[in-house]
Short mmCIF file of C-alpha atoms and ligand atoms in Angstrom, two decimals:
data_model
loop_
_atom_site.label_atom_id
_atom_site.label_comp_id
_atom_site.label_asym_id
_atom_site.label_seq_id
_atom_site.Cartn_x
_atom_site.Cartn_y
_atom_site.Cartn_z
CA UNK A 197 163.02 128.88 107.69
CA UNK A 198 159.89 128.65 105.59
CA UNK A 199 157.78 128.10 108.92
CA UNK A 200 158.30 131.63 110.55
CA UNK A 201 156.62 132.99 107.59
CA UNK A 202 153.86 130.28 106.88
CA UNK A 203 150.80 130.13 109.29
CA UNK A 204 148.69 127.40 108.53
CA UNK A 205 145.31 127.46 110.19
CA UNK A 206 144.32 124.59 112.70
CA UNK A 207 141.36 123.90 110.65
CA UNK A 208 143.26 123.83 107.83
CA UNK A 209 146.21 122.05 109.23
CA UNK A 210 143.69 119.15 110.82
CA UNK A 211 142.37 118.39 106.96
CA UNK A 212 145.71 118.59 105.11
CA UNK A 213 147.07 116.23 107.65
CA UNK A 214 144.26 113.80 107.37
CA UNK A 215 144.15 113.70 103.45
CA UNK A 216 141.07 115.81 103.29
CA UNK A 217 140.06 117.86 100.25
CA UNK A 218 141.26 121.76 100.75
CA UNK A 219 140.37 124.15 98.68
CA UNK A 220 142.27 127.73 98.78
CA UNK A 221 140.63 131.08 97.81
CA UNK A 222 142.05 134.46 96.94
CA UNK A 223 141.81 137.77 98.99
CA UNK A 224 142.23 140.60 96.40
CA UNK A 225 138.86 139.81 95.29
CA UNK A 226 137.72 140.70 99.12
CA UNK A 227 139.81 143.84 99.53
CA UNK A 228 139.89 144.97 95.90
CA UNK A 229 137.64 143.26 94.35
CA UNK A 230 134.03 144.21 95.49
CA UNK A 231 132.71 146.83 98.01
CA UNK A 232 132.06 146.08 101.89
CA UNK A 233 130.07 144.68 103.35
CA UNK A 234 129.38 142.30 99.77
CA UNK A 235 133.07 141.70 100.00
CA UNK A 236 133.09 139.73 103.33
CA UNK A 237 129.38 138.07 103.02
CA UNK A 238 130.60 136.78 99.61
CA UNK A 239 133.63 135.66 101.14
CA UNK A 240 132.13 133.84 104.39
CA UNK A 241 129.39 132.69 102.06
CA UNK A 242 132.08 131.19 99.28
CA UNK A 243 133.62 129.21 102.15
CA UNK A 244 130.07 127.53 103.62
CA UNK A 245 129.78 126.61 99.62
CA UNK A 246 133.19 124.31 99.89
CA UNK A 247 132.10 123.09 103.52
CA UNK A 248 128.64 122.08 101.96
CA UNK A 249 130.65 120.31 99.02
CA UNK A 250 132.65 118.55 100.99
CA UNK A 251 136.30 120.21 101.32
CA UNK A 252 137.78 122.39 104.00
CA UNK A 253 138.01 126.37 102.83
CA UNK A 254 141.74 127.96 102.97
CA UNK A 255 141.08 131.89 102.67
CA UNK A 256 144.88 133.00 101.61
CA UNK A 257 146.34 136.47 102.57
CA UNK A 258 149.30 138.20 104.00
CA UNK A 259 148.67 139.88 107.48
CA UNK A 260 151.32 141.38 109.97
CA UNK A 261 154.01 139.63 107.53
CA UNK A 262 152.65 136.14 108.09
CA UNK A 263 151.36 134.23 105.24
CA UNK A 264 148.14 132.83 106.22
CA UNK A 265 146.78 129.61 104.77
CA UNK A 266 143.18 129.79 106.25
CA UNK A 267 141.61 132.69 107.59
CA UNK A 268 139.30 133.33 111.14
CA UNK A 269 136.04 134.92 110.01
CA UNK A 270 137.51 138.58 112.30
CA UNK A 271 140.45 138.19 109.89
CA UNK A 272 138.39 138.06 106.41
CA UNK A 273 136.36 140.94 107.93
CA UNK A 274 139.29 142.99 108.61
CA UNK A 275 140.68 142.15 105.02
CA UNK A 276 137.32 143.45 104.05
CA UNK A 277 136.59 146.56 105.67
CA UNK A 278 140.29 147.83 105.24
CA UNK A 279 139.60 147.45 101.28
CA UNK A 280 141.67 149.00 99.18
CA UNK A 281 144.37 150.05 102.05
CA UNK A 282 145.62 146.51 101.98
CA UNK A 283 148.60 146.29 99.37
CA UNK A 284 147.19 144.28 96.54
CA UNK A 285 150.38 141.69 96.79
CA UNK A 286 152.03 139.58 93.69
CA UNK A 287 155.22 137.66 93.75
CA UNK A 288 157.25 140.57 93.99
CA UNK A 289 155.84 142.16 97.00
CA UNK A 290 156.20 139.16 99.36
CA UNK A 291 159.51 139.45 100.76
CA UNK A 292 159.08 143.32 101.56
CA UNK A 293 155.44 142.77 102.79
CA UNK A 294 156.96 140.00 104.97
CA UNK A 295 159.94 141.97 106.42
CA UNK A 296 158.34 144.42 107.37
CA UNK A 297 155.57 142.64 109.15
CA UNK A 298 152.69 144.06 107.10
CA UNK A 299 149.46 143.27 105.60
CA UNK A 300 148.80 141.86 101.69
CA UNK A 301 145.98 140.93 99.78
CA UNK A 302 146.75 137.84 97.42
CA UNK A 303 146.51 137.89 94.19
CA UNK A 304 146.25 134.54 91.66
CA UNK A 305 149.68 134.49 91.72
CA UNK A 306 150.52 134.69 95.35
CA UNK A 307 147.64 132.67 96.19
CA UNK A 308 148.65 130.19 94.17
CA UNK A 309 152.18 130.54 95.77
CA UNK A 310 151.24 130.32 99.79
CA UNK A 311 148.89 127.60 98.55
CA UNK A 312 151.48 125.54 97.34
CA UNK A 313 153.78 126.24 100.37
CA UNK A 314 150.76 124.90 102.43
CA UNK A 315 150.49 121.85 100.65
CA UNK A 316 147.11 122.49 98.98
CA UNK A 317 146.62 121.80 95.35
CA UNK A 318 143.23 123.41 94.38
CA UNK A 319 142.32 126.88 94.31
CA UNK A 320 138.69 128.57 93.05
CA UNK A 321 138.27 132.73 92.23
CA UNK A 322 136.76 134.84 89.83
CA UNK A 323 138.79 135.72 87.12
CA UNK A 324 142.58 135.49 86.07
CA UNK A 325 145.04 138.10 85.63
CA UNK A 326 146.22 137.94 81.92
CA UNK A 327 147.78 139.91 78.72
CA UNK A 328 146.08 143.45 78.60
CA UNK A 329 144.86 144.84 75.23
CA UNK A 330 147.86 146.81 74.13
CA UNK A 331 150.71 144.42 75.89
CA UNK A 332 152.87 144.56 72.56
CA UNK A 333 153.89 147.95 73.76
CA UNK A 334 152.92 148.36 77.68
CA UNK A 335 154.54 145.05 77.98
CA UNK A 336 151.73 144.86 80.77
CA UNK A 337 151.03 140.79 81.38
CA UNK A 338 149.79 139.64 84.85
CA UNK A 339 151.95 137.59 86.57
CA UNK A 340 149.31 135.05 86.72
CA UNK A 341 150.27 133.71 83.57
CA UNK A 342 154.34 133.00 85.02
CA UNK A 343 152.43 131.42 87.97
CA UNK A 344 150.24 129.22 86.13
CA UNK A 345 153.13 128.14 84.17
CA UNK A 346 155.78 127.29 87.56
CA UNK A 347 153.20 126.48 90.61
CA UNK A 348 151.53 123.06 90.62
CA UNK A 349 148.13 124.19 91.42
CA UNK A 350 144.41 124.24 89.82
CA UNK A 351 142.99 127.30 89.50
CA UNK A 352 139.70 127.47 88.50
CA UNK A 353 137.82 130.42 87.40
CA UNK A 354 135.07 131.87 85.13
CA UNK A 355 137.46 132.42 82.15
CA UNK A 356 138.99 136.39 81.93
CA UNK A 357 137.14 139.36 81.39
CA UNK A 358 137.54 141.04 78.07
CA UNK A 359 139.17 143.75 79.93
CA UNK A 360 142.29 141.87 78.81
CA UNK A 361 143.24 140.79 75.18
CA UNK A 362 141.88 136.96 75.40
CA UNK A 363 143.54 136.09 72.53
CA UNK A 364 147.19 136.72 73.01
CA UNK A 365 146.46 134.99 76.56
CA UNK A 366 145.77 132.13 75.12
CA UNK A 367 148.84 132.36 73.29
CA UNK A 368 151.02 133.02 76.11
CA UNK A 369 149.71 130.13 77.97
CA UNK A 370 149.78 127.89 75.37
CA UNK A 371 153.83 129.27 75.08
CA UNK A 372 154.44 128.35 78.79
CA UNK A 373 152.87 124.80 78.88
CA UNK A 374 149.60 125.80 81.19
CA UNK A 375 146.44 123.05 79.82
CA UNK A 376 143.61 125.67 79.31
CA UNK A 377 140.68 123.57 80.09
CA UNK A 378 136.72 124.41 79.36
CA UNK A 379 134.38 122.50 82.14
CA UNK A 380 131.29 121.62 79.91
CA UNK A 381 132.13 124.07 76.95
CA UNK A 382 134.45 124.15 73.99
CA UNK A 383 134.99 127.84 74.39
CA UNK A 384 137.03 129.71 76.63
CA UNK A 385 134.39 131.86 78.88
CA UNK A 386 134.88 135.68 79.40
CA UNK A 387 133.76 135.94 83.37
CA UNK A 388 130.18 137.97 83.02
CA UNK A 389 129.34 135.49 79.81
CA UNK A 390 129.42 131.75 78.45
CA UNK A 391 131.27 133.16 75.80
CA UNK A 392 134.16 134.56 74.21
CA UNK A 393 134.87 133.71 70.29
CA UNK A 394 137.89 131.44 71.97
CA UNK A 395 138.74 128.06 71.95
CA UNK A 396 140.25 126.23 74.86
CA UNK A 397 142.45 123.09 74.67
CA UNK A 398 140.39 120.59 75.93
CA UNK A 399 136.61 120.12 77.24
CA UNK A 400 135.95 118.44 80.67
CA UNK A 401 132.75 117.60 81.78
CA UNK A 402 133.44 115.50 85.33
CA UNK A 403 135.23 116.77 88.55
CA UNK A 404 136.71 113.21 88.25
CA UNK A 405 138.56 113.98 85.19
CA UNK A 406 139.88 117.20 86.04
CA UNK A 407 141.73 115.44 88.96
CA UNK A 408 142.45 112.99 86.78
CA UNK A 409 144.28 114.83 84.24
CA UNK A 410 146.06 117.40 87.21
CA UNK A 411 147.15 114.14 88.76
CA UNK A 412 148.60 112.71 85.91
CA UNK A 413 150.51 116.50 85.11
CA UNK A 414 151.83 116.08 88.29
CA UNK A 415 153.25 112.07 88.04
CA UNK A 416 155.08 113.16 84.93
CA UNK A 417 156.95 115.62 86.68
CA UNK A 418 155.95 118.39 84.30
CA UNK A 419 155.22 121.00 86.91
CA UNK A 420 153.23 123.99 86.32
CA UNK A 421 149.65 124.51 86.83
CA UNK A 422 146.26 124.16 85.23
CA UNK A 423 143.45 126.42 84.37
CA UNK A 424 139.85 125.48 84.23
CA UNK A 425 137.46 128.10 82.96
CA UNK A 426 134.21 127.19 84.37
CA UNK A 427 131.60 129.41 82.38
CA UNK A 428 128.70 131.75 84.37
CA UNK A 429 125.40 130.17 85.30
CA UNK A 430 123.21 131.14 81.96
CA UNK A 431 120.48 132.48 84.31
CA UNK A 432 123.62 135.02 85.68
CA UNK A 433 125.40 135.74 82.65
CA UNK A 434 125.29 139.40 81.18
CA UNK A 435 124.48 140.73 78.12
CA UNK A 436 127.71 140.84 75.84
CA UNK A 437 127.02 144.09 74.46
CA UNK A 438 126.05 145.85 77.86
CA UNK A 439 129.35 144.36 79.22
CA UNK A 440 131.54 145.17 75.75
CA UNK A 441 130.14 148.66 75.65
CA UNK A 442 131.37 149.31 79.85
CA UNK A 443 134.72 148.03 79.05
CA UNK A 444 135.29 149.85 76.23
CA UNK A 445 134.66 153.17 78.40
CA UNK A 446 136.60 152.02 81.16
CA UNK A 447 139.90 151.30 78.63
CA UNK A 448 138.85 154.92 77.42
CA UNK A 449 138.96 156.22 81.13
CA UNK A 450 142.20 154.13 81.98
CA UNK A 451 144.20 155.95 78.83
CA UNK A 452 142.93 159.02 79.73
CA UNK A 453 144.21 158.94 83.74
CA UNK A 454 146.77 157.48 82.23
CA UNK A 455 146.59 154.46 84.91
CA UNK A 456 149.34 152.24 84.48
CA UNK A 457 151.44 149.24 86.22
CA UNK A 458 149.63 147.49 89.24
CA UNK A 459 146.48 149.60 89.42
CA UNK A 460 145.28 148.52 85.82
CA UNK A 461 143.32 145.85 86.47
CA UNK A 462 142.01 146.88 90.14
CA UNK A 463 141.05 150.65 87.70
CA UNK A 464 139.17 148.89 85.13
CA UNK A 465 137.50 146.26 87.43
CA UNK A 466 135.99 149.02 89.09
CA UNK A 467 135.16 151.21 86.54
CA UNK A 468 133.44 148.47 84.60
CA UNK A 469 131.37 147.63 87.92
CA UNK A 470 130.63 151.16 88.60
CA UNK A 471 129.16 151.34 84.74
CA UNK A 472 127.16 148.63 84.99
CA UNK A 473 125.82 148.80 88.09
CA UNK A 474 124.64 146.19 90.85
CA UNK A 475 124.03 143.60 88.26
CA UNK A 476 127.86 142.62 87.09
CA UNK A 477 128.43 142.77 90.91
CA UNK A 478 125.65 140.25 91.46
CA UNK A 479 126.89 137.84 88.83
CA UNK A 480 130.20 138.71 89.81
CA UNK A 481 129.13 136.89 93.36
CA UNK A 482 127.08 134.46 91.61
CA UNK A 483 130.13 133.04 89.62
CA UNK A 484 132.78 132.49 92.46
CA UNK A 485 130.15 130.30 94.26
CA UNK A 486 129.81 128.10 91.03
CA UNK A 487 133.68 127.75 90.75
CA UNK A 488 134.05 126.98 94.18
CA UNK A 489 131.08 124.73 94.57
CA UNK A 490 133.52 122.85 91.55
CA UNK A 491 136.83 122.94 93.14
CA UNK A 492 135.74 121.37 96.11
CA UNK A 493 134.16 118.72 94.43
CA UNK A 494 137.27 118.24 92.30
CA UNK A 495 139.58 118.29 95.67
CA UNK A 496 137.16 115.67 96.71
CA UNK A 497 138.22 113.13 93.87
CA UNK A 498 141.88 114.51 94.04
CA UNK A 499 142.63 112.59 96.81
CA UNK A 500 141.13 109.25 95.67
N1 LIG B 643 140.46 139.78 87.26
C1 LIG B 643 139.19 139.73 87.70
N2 LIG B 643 138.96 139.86 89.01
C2 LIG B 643 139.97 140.04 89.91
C3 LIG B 643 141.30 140.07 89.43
C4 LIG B 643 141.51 139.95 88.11
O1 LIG B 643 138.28 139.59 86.90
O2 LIG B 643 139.72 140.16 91.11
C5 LIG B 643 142.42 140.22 90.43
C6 LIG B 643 142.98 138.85 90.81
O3 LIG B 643 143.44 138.90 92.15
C7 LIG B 643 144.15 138.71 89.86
C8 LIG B 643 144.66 140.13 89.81
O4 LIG B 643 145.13 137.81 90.30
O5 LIG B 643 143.50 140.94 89.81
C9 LIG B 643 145.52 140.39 88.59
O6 LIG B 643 146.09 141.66 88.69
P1 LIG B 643 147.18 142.13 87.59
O7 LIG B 643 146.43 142.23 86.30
O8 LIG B 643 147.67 143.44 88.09
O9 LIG B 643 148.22 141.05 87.55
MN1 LIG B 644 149.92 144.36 85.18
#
């Protein structure tokens, strides 16, 4: 039933069946996420990172209704120069998009969903989705955070921006069971810097124990996911107050427009980016390689 939906690529398909490591990325970062052409160079450029490191790149998205677990390079260019046209799809647009045979890009959550379908365990992006600033009466929390806590996949990222209200993320994580885990650093990192005034659960410093501890999460049968928050290169990270003063306007510009539901964080991402110019996009770029160069070495030992 499953496989009418599911279209696993044959480069994907040959690694998965021989044990290799597979590491699955996101497509709202490439249609809503940054501007074309950056969108699709990052993209390509992300996937030569995992080849060089070892693991076989699964680009994730929904086009004509099939769920595609590995992308052709036409396909991610397509994704890319359609932008924001293609419906930015979380769990509850799948069985429309589907049905009707369109086109979808995946979010964390659905990402993390087709992944799992697929049979891959590791996924690398940006950021996370997470609990806006004001959730206690917008009731407005990414379904990331449900995701993390059901789907047995690692998701590793450069923390959250500060678009969101880290704290009370934390919290609901920590609620649902999802190990928040800081690679090399005690604190939780907030995407453009090291940084955030956070905690997470647990420090990691070795690919070799993340796939340690995500194997062991999965031989007690406690299903779920894991986060790791890998921070920023230092010689990429942003100033904090540059970066807290642009989000701060772009909450302001959100209330005013009063943007709401589905186009909050794709709003804000933007408006953020558009305040601060070429150089969040830069480290913006300059982040997802780090986190993938990681996953793939991780999917690498997560096989051993
Ligand atoms: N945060 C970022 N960059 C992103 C996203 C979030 O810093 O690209 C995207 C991801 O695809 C994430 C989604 O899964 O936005 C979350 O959207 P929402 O807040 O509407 O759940
Ligand atoms: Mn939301």
């Amino acid at each position: 039933m499953l496989k009418q939906y599911l279209d696993i690529s044959p480069e994907v398909k040959a690694a998965l069946d021989a044990g290799k490591p597979v590491v699955a990325l996101e497509s709202t970062i490439i249609s809503h996420g940054m501007p074309y052409p950056q969108n699709v160079e990052t993209a390509l450029a992300v996937e030569d990172i995992i080849r060089q490191n070892g693991a076989t790149p699964a680009t994730i998205a929904i086009i004509g209704g099939k769920l595609k677990a590995g992308c052709t390079k036409d396909e991610i260019e397509y994704l890319g120069k359609k932008g924001q046209e293609v419906t930015k799809a979380s769990r509850r647009d799948l069985a429309v998009l589907c049905a009707r045979g369109a086109d979808g890009a995946t979010t964390v959550t659905t990402t993390m969903i087709i992944a799992h379908m697929a049979g891959i365990s590791i996924f690398a992006t940006g950021g996370i989705g997470g609990v806006h600033r004001g959730a206690e009466t917008t009731m407005d929390i990414s379904a990331d955070l449900e995701e993390l806590a059901h789907t047995p996949v690692m998701v590793v990222c450069a923390g959250a921006k500060s678009i969101l209200d880290l704290g009370l993320t934390l919290e609901y994580l920590e609620t649902h069971g999802v190990p928040v885990i800081g690679y090399g650093t005690e604190e939780l990192p907030a995407f453009y810097t090291r940084k955030s005034g956070f905690g997470v659960d647990y420090r990691v410093d070795t690919p070799e124990e993340l796939a340690k501890i995500f194997r062991t999460q999965k031989e007690l049968g406690l299903g779920g996911g894991m986060l790791v928050t890998n921070p920023i290169p230092e010689e990429y990270s942003m100033d904090k107050a540059t970066i807290d003063a642009a989000i701060d306007e772009a909450l302001r510009q959100a209330e005013a427009n009063g943007v709401h539901g589905k186009a909050t964080t794709p709003f804000l991402l933007a408006k953020v980016k558009e305040l601060t110019g070429g150089d969040s996009l830069s480290s913006n770029i300059q982040l997802v390689f780090n986190n993938a160069a990681l996953a793939a070495k991780t999917a690498a030992c997560l096989g051993k």
